[in-house]
Short mmCIF file of C-alpha atoms in Angstrom, two decimals:
data_model
loop_
_atom_site.label_atom_id
_atom_site.label_comp_id
_atom_site.label_asym_id
_atom_site.label_seq_id
_atom_site.Cartn_x
_atom_site.Cartn_y
_atom_site.Cartn_z
CA UNK A 1 41.31 9.86 -54.43
CA UNK A 2 39.37 9.10 -51.21
CA UNK A 3 35.61 8.96 -51.68
CA UNK A 4 33.16 11.12 -49.68
CA UNK A 5 31.59 7.96 -48.13
CA UNK A 6 34.98 6.80 -46.80
CA UNK A 7 35.63 10.20 -45.23
CA UNK A 8 32.22 10.15 -43.52
CA UNK A 9 32.79 6.67 -42.13
CA UNK A 10 36.24 7.64 -40.87
CA UNK A 11 34.86 10.75 -39.14
CA UNK A 12 32.11 8.75 -37.47
CA UNK A 13 34.61 6.17 -36.15
CA UNK A 14 36.88 8.91 -34.78
CA UNK A 15 33.98 10.58 -33.02
CA UNK A 16 32.90 7.28 -31.40
CA UNK A 17 36.44 6.62 -30.12
CA UNK A 18 36.59 10.12 -28.65
CA UNK A 19 33.31 9.46 -26.79
CA UNK A 20 34.68 6.21 -25.35
CA UNK A 21 38.06 7.62 -24.35
CA UNK A 22 36.76 10.94 -22.95
CA UNK A 23 33.30 10.26 -21.52
CA UNK A 24 33.44 13.15 -19.08
CA UNK A 25 33.22 15.66 -21.96
CA UNK A 26 29.72 14.42 -22.80
CA UNK A 27 28.48 13.40 -19.33
CA UNK A 28 26.37 16.52 -18.91
CA UNK A 29 24.08 15.54 -21.77
CA UNK A 30 22.97 12.32 -20.04
CA UNK A 31 22.65 13.45 -16.43
CA UNK A 32 19.28 12.32 -15.08
CA UNK A 33 16.85 14.70 -13.49
CA UNK A 34 16.88 14.67 -9.70
CA UNK A 35 13.83 16.63 -8.62
CA UNK A 36 12.29 16.40 -5.18
CA UNK A 37 9.09 14.47 -4.51
CA UNK A 38 8.29 16.29 -1.27
CA UNK A 39 4.75 17.41 -0.43
CA UNK A 40 3.79 20.87 0.73
CA UNK A 41 1.28 20.72 3.58
CA UNK A 42 -1.32 23.04 5.06
CA UNK A 43 -4.50 23.38 7.10
CA UNK A 44 -7.59 25.36 6.21
CA UNK A 45 -10.66 25.45 8.44
CA UNK A 46 -9.47 22.36 10.32
CA UNK A 47 -8.99 20.30 7.12
CA UNK A 48 -5.44 19.03 6.56
CA UNK A 49 -4.21 18.98 2.98
CA UNK A 50 -1.03 18.36 1.00
CA UNK A 51 0.01 18.96 -2.59
CA UNK A 52 2.83 18.24 -4.98
CA UNK A 53 2.90 20.34 -8.15
CA UNK A 54 4.20 17.81 -10.66
CA UNK A 55 4.40 19.14 -14.19
CA UNK A 56 1.73 17.88 -16.55
CA UNK A 57 -1.80 18.49 -17.80
CA UNK A 58 -3.57 16.15 -15.34
CA UNK A 59 -4.28 16.15 -11.61
CA UNK A 60 -4.89 13.33 -9.15
CA UNK A 61 -6.93 14.21 -6.07
CA UNK A 62 -7.91 12.05 -3.10
CA UNK A 63 -9.53 12.15 0.30
CA UNK A 64 -7.69 9.78 2.64
CA UNK A 65 -9.79 8.95 5.71
CA UNK A 66 -8.80 6.96 8.79
CA UNK A 67 -11.62 4.51 8.11
CA UNK A 68 -10.03 1.23 6.99
CA UNK A 69 -10.94 -2.11 8.52
CA UNK A 70 -8.75 -1.43 11.56
CA UNK A 71 -11.04 1.40 12.67
CA UNK A 72 -14.49 0.18 11.61
CA UNK A 73 -16.82 -0.08 14.59
CA UNK A 74 -18.81 -3.00 13.11
CA UNK A 75 -18.05 -5.65 10.43
CA UNK A 76 -18.41 -4.53 6.81
CA UNK A 77 -18.45 -0.77 7.46
CA UNK A 78 -15.22 -0.07 5.55
CA UNK A 79 -16.58 -2.00 2.55
CA UNK A 80 -19.91 -0.18 2.88
CA UNK A 81 -18.36 3.31 2.80
CA UNK A 82 -16.15 2.31 -0.13
CA UNK A 83 -19.10 1.07 -2.18
CA UNK A 84 -21.30 4.10 -1.36
CA UNK A 85 -18.70 6.54 -2.71
CA UNK A 86 -20.07 8.42 -5.75
CA UNK A 87 -23.61 7.16 -5.19
CA UNK A 88 -26.44 9.71 -4.89
CA UNK A 89 -25.86 12.78 -2.71
CA UNK A 90 -28.34 15.37 -1.45
CA UNK A 91 -27.27 17.57 -4.38
CA UNK A 92 -26.76 15.16 -7.31
CA UNK A 93 -27.94 11.76 -8.38
CA UNK A 94 -25.41 9.02 -9.05
CA UNK A 95 -26.35 9.24 -12.73
CA UNK A 96 -25.53 12.96 -12.80
CA UNK A 97 -22.17 12.35 -11.10
CA UNK A 98 -21.38 9.68 -13.69
CA UNK A 99 -22.42 11.76 -16.69
CA UNK A 100 -20.61 14.94 -15.55
CA UNK A 101 -17.41 12.99 -14.84
CA UNK A 102 -17.60 11.29 -18.24
CA UNK A 103 -18.06 14.64 -19.99
CA UNK A 104 -14.88 15.88 -18.28
CA UNK A 105 -13.00 12.69 -19.19
CA UNK A 106 -12.27 11.86 -15.55
CA UNK A 107 -11.70 8.64 -13.61
CA UNK A 108 -13.34 8.07 -10.22
CA UNK A 109 -12.21 5.44 -7.72
CA UNK A 110 -12.56 4.25 -4.15
CA UNK A 111 -10.82 1.54 -2.16
CA UNK A 112 -9.86 0.73 1.40
CA UNK A 113 -6.82 -0.75 3.09
CA UNK A 114 -6.39 -1.94 6.67
CA UNK A 115 -6.05 1.63 7.92
CA UNK A 116 -7.38 3.95 5.24
CA UNK A 117 -10.34 4.62 3.00
CA UNK A 118 -9.29 6.43 -0.18
CA UNK A 119 -11.77 8.24 -2.43
CA UNK A 120 -10.13 9.74 -5.48
CA UNK A 121 -10.39 11.26 -8.93
CA UNK A 122 -8.09 11.83 -11.92
CA UNK A 123 -8.92 14.69 -14.26
CA UNK A 124 -7.62 17.55 -16.39
CA UNK A 125 -5.80 20.19 -14.38
CA UNK A 126 -8.29 22.98 -15.17
CA UNK A 127 -11.19 20.95 -13.70
CA UNK A 128 -9.85 21.09 -10.13
CA UNK A 129 -12.74 23.20 -8.67
CA UNK A 130 -15.39 20.74 -9.84
CA UNK A 131 -13.71 17.68 -8.39
CA UNK A 132 -12.77 19.28 -5.08
CA UNK A 133 -16.44 20.18 -4.75
CA UNK A 134 -17.47 16.63 -5.72
CA UNK A 135 -15.21 14.92 -3.16
CA UNK A 136 -16.33 17.33 -0.46
CA UNK A 137 -19.90 16.48 -1.35
CA UNK A 138 -19.27 12.71 -1.35
CA UNK A 139 -17.93 12.68 2.22
CA UNK A 140 -20.50 15.07 3.69
CA UNK A 141 -23.72 14.75 1.66
CA UNK A 142 -23.99 11.12 0.48
CA UNK A 143 -27.51 9.66 0.82
CA UNK A 144 -27.30 6.24 2.47
CA UNK A 145 -30.49 4.75 1.06
CA UNK A 146 -31.89 1.28 1.69
CA UNK A 147 -32.48 0.44 -1.97
CA UNK A 148 -28.90 1.26 -2.97
CA UNK A 149 -27.56 -0.75 -0.04
CA UNK A 150 -29.67 -3.78 -0.91
CA UNK A 151 -29.44 -3.61 -4.71
CA UNK A 152 -25.94 -2.27 -5.38
CA UNK A 153 -23.69 -2.32 -2.31
CA UNK A 154 -24.40 -5.65 -0.62
CA UNK A 155 -24.31 -7.71 -3.86
CA UNK A 156 -20.79 -6.40 -4.61
CA UNK A 157 -19.62 -7.14 -1.07
CA UNK A 158 -20.99 -10.69 -1.34
CA UNK A 159 -19.22 -11.20 -4.68
CA UNK A 160 -15.96 -10.10 -3.05
CA UNK A 161 -16.58 -12.61 -0.26
CA UNK A 162 -17.01 -15.45 -2.75
CA UNK A 163 -13.87 -14.42 -4.65
CA UNK A 164 -11.88 -14.42 -1.41
CA UNK A 165 -12.85 -18.04 -0.72
CA UNK A 166 -10.80 -19.29 -3.67
CA UNK A 167 -7.63 -17.25 -3.00
CA UNK A 168 -5.54 -19.19 -0.51
CA UNK A 169 -2.80 -16.55 -0.34
CA UNK A 170 -5.27 -13.80 0.61
CA UNK A 171 -6.80 -16.10 3.21
CA UNK A 172 -3.33 -16.76 4.64
CA UNK A 173 -2.49 -13.03 4.74
CA UNK A 174 -5.75 -12.25 6.57
CA UNK A 175 -5.04 -15.13 8.94
CA UNK A 176 -1.50 -13.91 9.62
CA UNK A 177 -2.72 -10.41 10.49
CA UNK A 178 -5.39 -11.84 12.80
CA UNK A 179 -2.89 -14.05 14.62
CA UNK A 180 -0.27 -11.28 14.81
CA UNK A 181 -2.47 -8.38 15.95
CA UNK A 182 -5.81 -9.91 17.03
CA UNK A 183 -8.18 -6.92 16.79
CA UNK A 184 -7.52 -3.68 14.90
CA UNK A 185 -4.93 -4.50 12.25
CA UNK A 186 -5.97 -8.12 12.65
CA UNK A 187 -9.43 -7.45 11.21
CA UNK A 188 -9.71 -9.09 7.75
CA UNK A 189 -9.36 -6.71 4.81
CA UNK A 190 -12.68 -8.05 3.51
CA UNK A 191 -15.24 -9.93 5.61
CA UNK A 192 -15.34 -13.67 5.02
CA UNK A 193 -18.54 -15.36 3.87
CA UNK A 194 -19.17 -16.61 7.40
CA UNK A 195 -19.00 -13.13 8.98
CA UNK A 196 -22.39 -12.15 10.47
CA UNK A 197 -22.29 -8.87 8.60
CA UNK A 198 -25.92 -8.35 7.57
CA UNK A 199 -27.11 -7.96 11.15
CA UNK A 200 -24.77 -4.96 11.55
CA UNK A 201 -24.67 -3.34 8.12
CA UNK A 202 -27.73 -1.19 7.49
CA UNK A 203 -28.18 2.27 6.02
CA UNK A 204 -28.83 4.03 9.35
CA UNK A 205 -25.77 2.61 11.11
CA UNK A 206 -23.60 3.30 8.07
CA UNK A 207 -24.73 6.93 7.82
CA UNK A 208 -24.04 7.47 11.52
CA UNK A 209 -20.58 5.92 11.16
CA UNK A 210 -19.79 8.11 8.14
CA UNK A 211 -20.12 11.21 10.32
CA UNK A 212 -17.31 9.90 12.52
CA UNK A 213 -15.20 8.58 9.64
CA UNK A 214 -15.43 11.87 7.73
CA UNK A 215 -15.00 14.25 10.65
CA UNK A 216 -12.31 16.86 9.93
CA UNK A 217 -9.65 15.41 12.28
CA UNK A 218 -10.08 12.04 10.60
CA UNK A 219 -9.23 12.77 6.96
CA UNK A 220 -6.84 14.69 4.73
CA UNK A 221 -7.02 15.95 1.15
CA UNK A 222 -4.00 15.16 -1.02
CA UNK A 223 -3.31 16.16 -4.63
CA UNK A 224 -0.64 15.66 -7.29
CA UNK A 225 -0.33 18.11 -10.17
CA UNK A 226 -1.82 21.22 -8.57
CA UNK A 227 -0.57 24.53 -7.17
CA UNK A 228 -0.65 24.59 -3.40
CA UNK A 229 -2.48 27.93 -3.23
CA UNK A 230 -5.17 26.68 -5.64
CA UNK A 231 -5.81 23.55 -3.58
CA UNK A 232 -5.97 25.60 -0.38
CA UNK A 233 -8.53 27.94 -1.94
CA UNK A 234 -10.95 25.24 -3.09
CA UNK A 235 -10.57 23.00 -0.03
CA UNK A 236 -11.46 25.99 2.14
CA UNK A 237 -14.56 26.58 0.04
CA UNK A 238 -15.94 23.07 -0.46
CA UNK A 239 -15.06 21.14 2.71
CA UNK A 240 -16.89 23.38 5.15
CA UNK A 241 -19.80 20.95 5.67
CA UNK A 242 -17.69 18.19 7.22
CA UNK A 243 -18.25 17.97 11.00
CA UNK A 244 -15.51 19.35 13.27
CA UNK A 245 -15.75 16.24 15.44
CA UNK A 246 -17.56 12.92 15.54
CA UNK A 247 -21.14 13.14 16.91
CA UNK A 248 -21.45 12.22 20.59
CA UNK A 249 -24.08 9.55 19.86
CA UNK A 250 -21.76 7.60 17.52
CA UNK A 251 -19.34 5.07 19.05
CA UNK A 252 -15.81 6.45 19.03
CA UNK A 253 -13.38 5.05 16.49
CA UNK A 254 -10.97 2.72 18.28
CA UNK A 255 -7.57 4.39 18.60
CA UNK A 256 -5.93 1.71 20.75
CA UNK A 257 -2.26 1.12 19.80
CA UNK A 258 -1.38 -2.09 18.00
CA UNK A 259 0.16 -4.96 19.94
CA UNK A 260 2.01 -7.88 18.37
CA UNK A 261 1.14 -11.34 19.73
CA UNK A 262 2.28 -14.00 17.25
CA UNK A 263 1.09 -17.58 17.05
CA UNK A 264 -0.10 -20.13 14.51
CA UNK A 265 -3.29 -20.86 12.56
CA UNK A 266 -4.01 -23.68 10.11
CA UNK A 267 -6.91 -23.66 7.63
CA UNK A 268 -7.79 -26.67 5.48
CA UNK A 269 -8.42 -25.81 1.81
CA UNK A 270 -8.46 -27.84 -1.41
CA UNK A 271 -7.90 -24.98 -3.92
CA UNK A 272 -4.17 -24.55 -3.32
CA UNK A 273 -1.45 -24.22 -0.69
CA UNK A 274 -0.08 -21.06 0.92
CA UNK A 275 2.08 -20.39 3.95
CA UNK A 276 2.87 -17.06 5.55
CA UNK A 277 5.88 -16.80 7.87
CA UNK A 278 5.55 -13.39 9.50
CA UNK A 279 7.44 -11.34 12.09
CA UNK A 280 6.99 -7.94 13.74
CA UNK A 281 8.14 -5.21 11.36
CA UNK A 282 8.47 -1.45 11.21
CA UNK A 283 5.87 1.29 11.23
CA UNK A 284 5.58 3.61 8.25
CA UNK A 285 8.03 6.51 7.96
CA UNK A 286 5.68 8.89 9.77
CA UNK A 287 5.16 6.46 12.69
CA UNK A 288 6.98 6.37 16.00
CA UNK A 289 8.56 2.93 15.48
CA UNK A 290 10.08 3.36 12.03
CA UNK A 291 13.03 1.01 11.39
CA UNK A 292 14.58 1.30 7.91
CA UNK A 293 16.66 -1.84 8.48
CA UNK A 294 13.48 -3.93 8.21
CA UNK A 295 13.05 -2.82 4.59
CA UNK A 296 16.67 -3.75 3.89
CA UNK A 297 16.17 -7.16 5.52
CA UNK A 298 13.08 -7.73 3.35
CA UNK A 299 15.12 -6.95 0.22
CA UNK A 300 17.97 -9.17 1.38
CA UNK A 301 15.61 -12.11 1.89
CA UNK A 302 13.69 -11.34 -1.31
CA UNK A 303 12.63 -14.43 -3.21
CA UNK A 304 11.91 -12.84 -6.59
CA UNK A 305 14.46 -11.48 -9.05
CA UNK A 306 14.21 -7.97 -10.50
CA UNK A 307 16.56 -8.95 -13.35
CA UNK A 308 15.19 -10.95 -16.26
CA UNK A 309 16.72 -14.42 -16.80
CA UNK A 310 18.54 -14.25 -13.47
CA UNK A 311 17.60 -15.85 -10.14
CA UNK A 312 18.71 -12.64 -8.42
CA UNK A 313 20.98 -11.97 -5.46
CA UNK A 314 18.42 -12.47 -2.69
CA UNK A 315 19.00 -15.23 -0.16
CA UNK A 316 15.64 -16.91 -0.67
CA UNK A 317 15.95 -17.03 -4.45
CA UNK A 318 19.25 -18.90 -4.02
CA UNK A 319 18.14 -21.08 -1.11
CA UNK A 320 14.98 -22.29 -2.85
CA UNK A 321 16.28 -22.86 -6.40
CA UNK A 322 15.59 -26.57 -5.87
CA UNK A 323 11.84 -25.88 -5.60
CA UNK A 324 10.71 -24.53 -8.99
CA UNK A 325 7.09 -25.29 -8.11
CA UNK A 326 7.14 -22.93 -5.12
CA UNK A 327 6.61 -19.19 -5.45
CA UNK A 328 8.37 -17.25 -2.67
CA UNK A 329 8.19 -13.55 -1.93
CA UNK A 330 9.14 -11.28 0.99
CA UNK A 331 7.02 -8.18 1.64
CA UNK A 332 6.81 -5.66 4.43
CA UNK A 333 3.43 -4.19 5.38
CA UNK A 334 4.02 -0.91 7.22
CA UNK A 335 1.24 0.71 9.26
CA UNK A 336 1.00 3.83 11.39
CA UNK A 337 2.27 2.20 14.59
CA UNK A 338 3.35 -1.33 13.61
CA UNK A 339 4.43 -3.49 10.71
CA UNK A 340 4.49 -7.10 9.55
CA UNK A 341 7.37 -8.66 7.66
CA UNK A 342 5.80 -11.48 5.62
CA UNK A 343 7.42 -14.30 3.67
CA UNK A 344 4.79 -15.94 1.47
CA UNK A 345 5.23 -19.41 -0.02
CA UNK A 346 2.71 -20.82 -2.49
CA UNK A 347 2.69 -23.93 -4.68
CA UNK A 348 2.32 -27.68 -4.29
CA UNK A 349 2.09 -28.88 -0.70
CA UNK A 350 5.35 -30.87 -0.81
CA UNK A 351 7.34 -27.99 -2.29
CA UNK A 352 5.84 -25.47 0.13
CA UNK A 353 6.77 -27.77 3.02
CA UNK A 354 10.37 -28.23 1.89
CA UNK A 355 10.90 -24.61 0.85
CA UNK A 356 9.65 -23.31 4.22
CA UNK A 357 12.50 -25.13 5.98
CA UNK A 358 15.10 -23.48 3.75
CA UNK A 359 13.46 -20.09 4.27
CA UNK A 360 14.04 -20.36 8.02
CA UNK A 361 17.63 -21.52 7.43
CA UNK A 362 18.26 -18.42 5.29
CA UNK A 363 16.92 -16.14 8.02
CA UNK A 364 19.14 -17.84 10.60
CA UNK A 365 22.07 -17.32 8.25
CA UNK A 366 21.47 -13.55 8.32
CA UNK A 367 21.17 -13.53 12.11
CA UNK A 368 24.47 -15.41 12.41
CA UNK A 369 26.22 -12.83 10.23
CA UNK A 370 26.89 -15.29 7.41
CA UNK A 371 26.15 -12.82 4.64
CA UNK A 372 28.68 -10.77 2.71
CA UNK A 373 29.00 -7.00 2.68
CA UNK A 374 28.25 -7.05 -1.03
CA UNK A 375 24.89 -8.77 -0.44
CA UNK A 376 23.99 -6.17 2.22
CA UNK A 377 25.00 -3.39 -0.17
CA UNK A 378 22.78 -4.82 -2.91
CA UNK A 379 19.88 -5.12 -0.46
CA UNK A 380 20.25 -1.47 0.62
CA UNK A 381 20.27 -0.33 -3.01
CA UNK A 382 17.19 -2.44 -3.80
CA UNK A 383 15.30 -1.22 -0.72
CA UNK A 384 16.09 2.39 -1.56
CA UNK A 385 15.00 1.97 -5.17
CA UNK A 386 11.73 0.33 -4.13
CA UNK A 387 11.02 3.12 -1.63
CA UNK A 388 11.74 5.89 -4.14
CA UNK A 389 9.75 4.12 -6.85
CA UNK A 390 6.82 3.84 -4.45
CA UNK A 391 7.10 7.57 -3.77
CA UNK A 392 6.93 8.27 -7.49
CA UNK A 393 3.82 6.11 -7.75
CA UNK A 394 1.02 8.64 -7.43
CA UNK A 395 -1.59 6.32 -5.91
CA UNK A 396 0.77 4.97 -3.23
CA UNK A 397 2.10 8.43 -2.47
CA UNK A 398 -1.39 9.87 -1.99
CA UNK A 399 -2.39 7.25 0.59
CA UNK A 400 0.92 7.36 2.48
CA UNK A 401 0.88 11.15 2.62
CA UNK A 402 -2.76 11.40 3.66
CA UNK A 403 -2.32 8.73 6.33
CA UNK A 404 0.77 10.50 7.67
CA UNK A 405 -1.10 13.80 7.95
CA UNK A 406 -4.05 12.22 9.74
CA UNK A 407 -2.05 9.97 12.08
CA UNK A 408 1.02 12.04 12.90
CA UNK A 409 0.42 15.46 11.36
CA UNK A 410 3.25 15.14 8.83
CA UNK A 411 3.48 14.06 5.21
CA UNK A 412 5.32 11.00 3.90
CA UNK A 413 8.47 12.65 2.50
CA UNK A 414 10.08 10.14 0.18
CA UNK A 415 13.43 11.96 0.02
CA UNK A 416 13.89 11.47 3.77
CA UNK A 417 12.93 7.78 3.50
CA UNK A 418 15.72 7.27 0.97
CA UNK A 419 18.24 8.93 3.28
CA UNK A 420 17.15 6.72 6.17
CA UNK A 421 17.69 3.55 4.14
CA UNK A 422 21.11 4.80 3.00
CA UNK A 423 22.15 5.02 6.65
CA UNK A 424 21.41 1.37 7.46
CA UNK A 425 24.47 -0.62 8.53
CA UNK A 426 25.34 -4.29 8.18
CA UNK A 427 25.19 -4.71 11.96
CA UNK A 428 21.64 -3.29 12.12
CA UNK A 429 20.41 -5.84 9.58
CA UNK A 430 21.96 -8.74 11.47
CA UNK A 431 20.52 -7.56 14.80
CA UNK A 432 17.08 -7.16 13.23
CA UNK A 433 17.15 -10.75 11.91
CA UNK A 434 18.29 -12.10 15.29
CA UNK A 435 15.53 -10.19 17.11
CA UNK A 436 12.91 -11.71 14.80
CA UNK A 437 14.12 -15.25 15.44
CA UNK A 438 14.40 -14.73 19.20
CA UNK A 439 10.80 -13.49 19.41
CA UNK A 440 7.49 -15.11 18.51
CA UNK A 441 6.77 -15.72 14.85
CA UNK A 442 3.38 -15.75 13.14
CA UNK A 443 2.69 -18.76 10.93
CA UNK A 444 -0.48 -19.19 8.86
CA UNK A 445 -0.99 -22.23 6.64
CA UNK A 446 -3.85 -22.67 4.18
CA UNK A 447 -4.18 -25.82 2.08
CA UNK A 448 -3.36 -29.50 2.55
CA UNK A 449 -2.73 -29.62 6.31
CA UNK A 450 -1.72 -33.27 6.12
CA UNK A 451 1.48 -32.14 4.34
CA UNK A 452 2.02 -28.49 5.35
CA UNK A 453 4.32 -28.28 8.39
CA UNK A 454 3.73 -26.80 11.82
CA UNK A 455 5.87 -23.85 12.93
CA UNK A 456 7.90 -25.98 15.32
CA UNK A 457 8.78 -28.44 12.57
CA UNK A 458 10.59 -25.75 10.57
CA UNK A 459 12.37 -24.19 13.56
CA UNK A 460 10.20 -21.22 14.49
CA UNK A 461 8.96 -20.18 17.92
CA UNK A 462 5.27 -19.36 18.20
#
């Protein structure tokens, strides 16, 4: 007689074989969700806003202002506005803002990039009215007092300056932007310790600049996890005090288009070695010079593997396997009207020198068409994944969407970005690589200049 245990084991084995031999019968149970990540946009009282009603109990809200370092009228103003966020306003003290936010379990934040200043909050969904009011108050009613500037804002800025001195990669990135774009996008993300900032940064100048930075045409309100009608209602109520235009007595924010120049800069440093090999890239999706093939080229060059225990498929990870002491990474910084494709190399001076030569050889290999269709296909898939993942990232999505609304009047729609990358061809990638090599490169070296090579020594035109 067959035991009950034997029958159970036999039934389980039969079921497993049926699953393997007929997978289509069970496919529906494992189909992933494929919802859209598109933003719904609007305008109320001259204030642009966008929302995405993601399911969940929390909301993320941000004001994205066109007030990054590119647009600051004097050194340190972007840092100053960032540090004054959530300080005392004409309605509440900074202590009250802190205590009320803590009682609601919220998170407050502020940061700036080269183009944008982002002031945000994360909170429970039902607390939306309070935080819309708070952000509206921060941008229109902040008190720019001398004691807060001297005792709280400037000390933090000076600490950031000291921290920057020891980071050779950040110094090289700032240098590369300065060489590539000169003014505007070339302005350092944070002022260096030698910048004559204190003669410009005072409470009166900063308050005057805030009226231009926070004028209605210059910012957008973006939210995740909120109904569009609810956001429209509260934005219309609490953002009425922002000026319709910048005051006439405040210098206009520079709106000159970016120009790429290229060139070379070398900075001696004894804390490490970093090289940036940079080329003109693509604008963001909402810009006029968007080129999805640049993102694919960045993925094809790569340098870092996304698969554990594998060197990866990227050309640079293969080309530089002989230099384990060098850390290589390809990134693409996209801005409203320009971009910068950057290959960063850090490590010992000898390995950085040798690896940089193989990096240029790999780029020339792409331009000559010496890459397989399979490698291009992998690069397209990687670039698409990275773009869609970035769109899912709430913080990145907020800034991209707000910047798109302010700069071009349209939101950063991640679904359309994915479609654009899908349409990139092998020929487009090759032509993009050839165009980069034919033009002027940007090379910034920070470290042991006795060893680190010049651009001409590794085969680049500057």
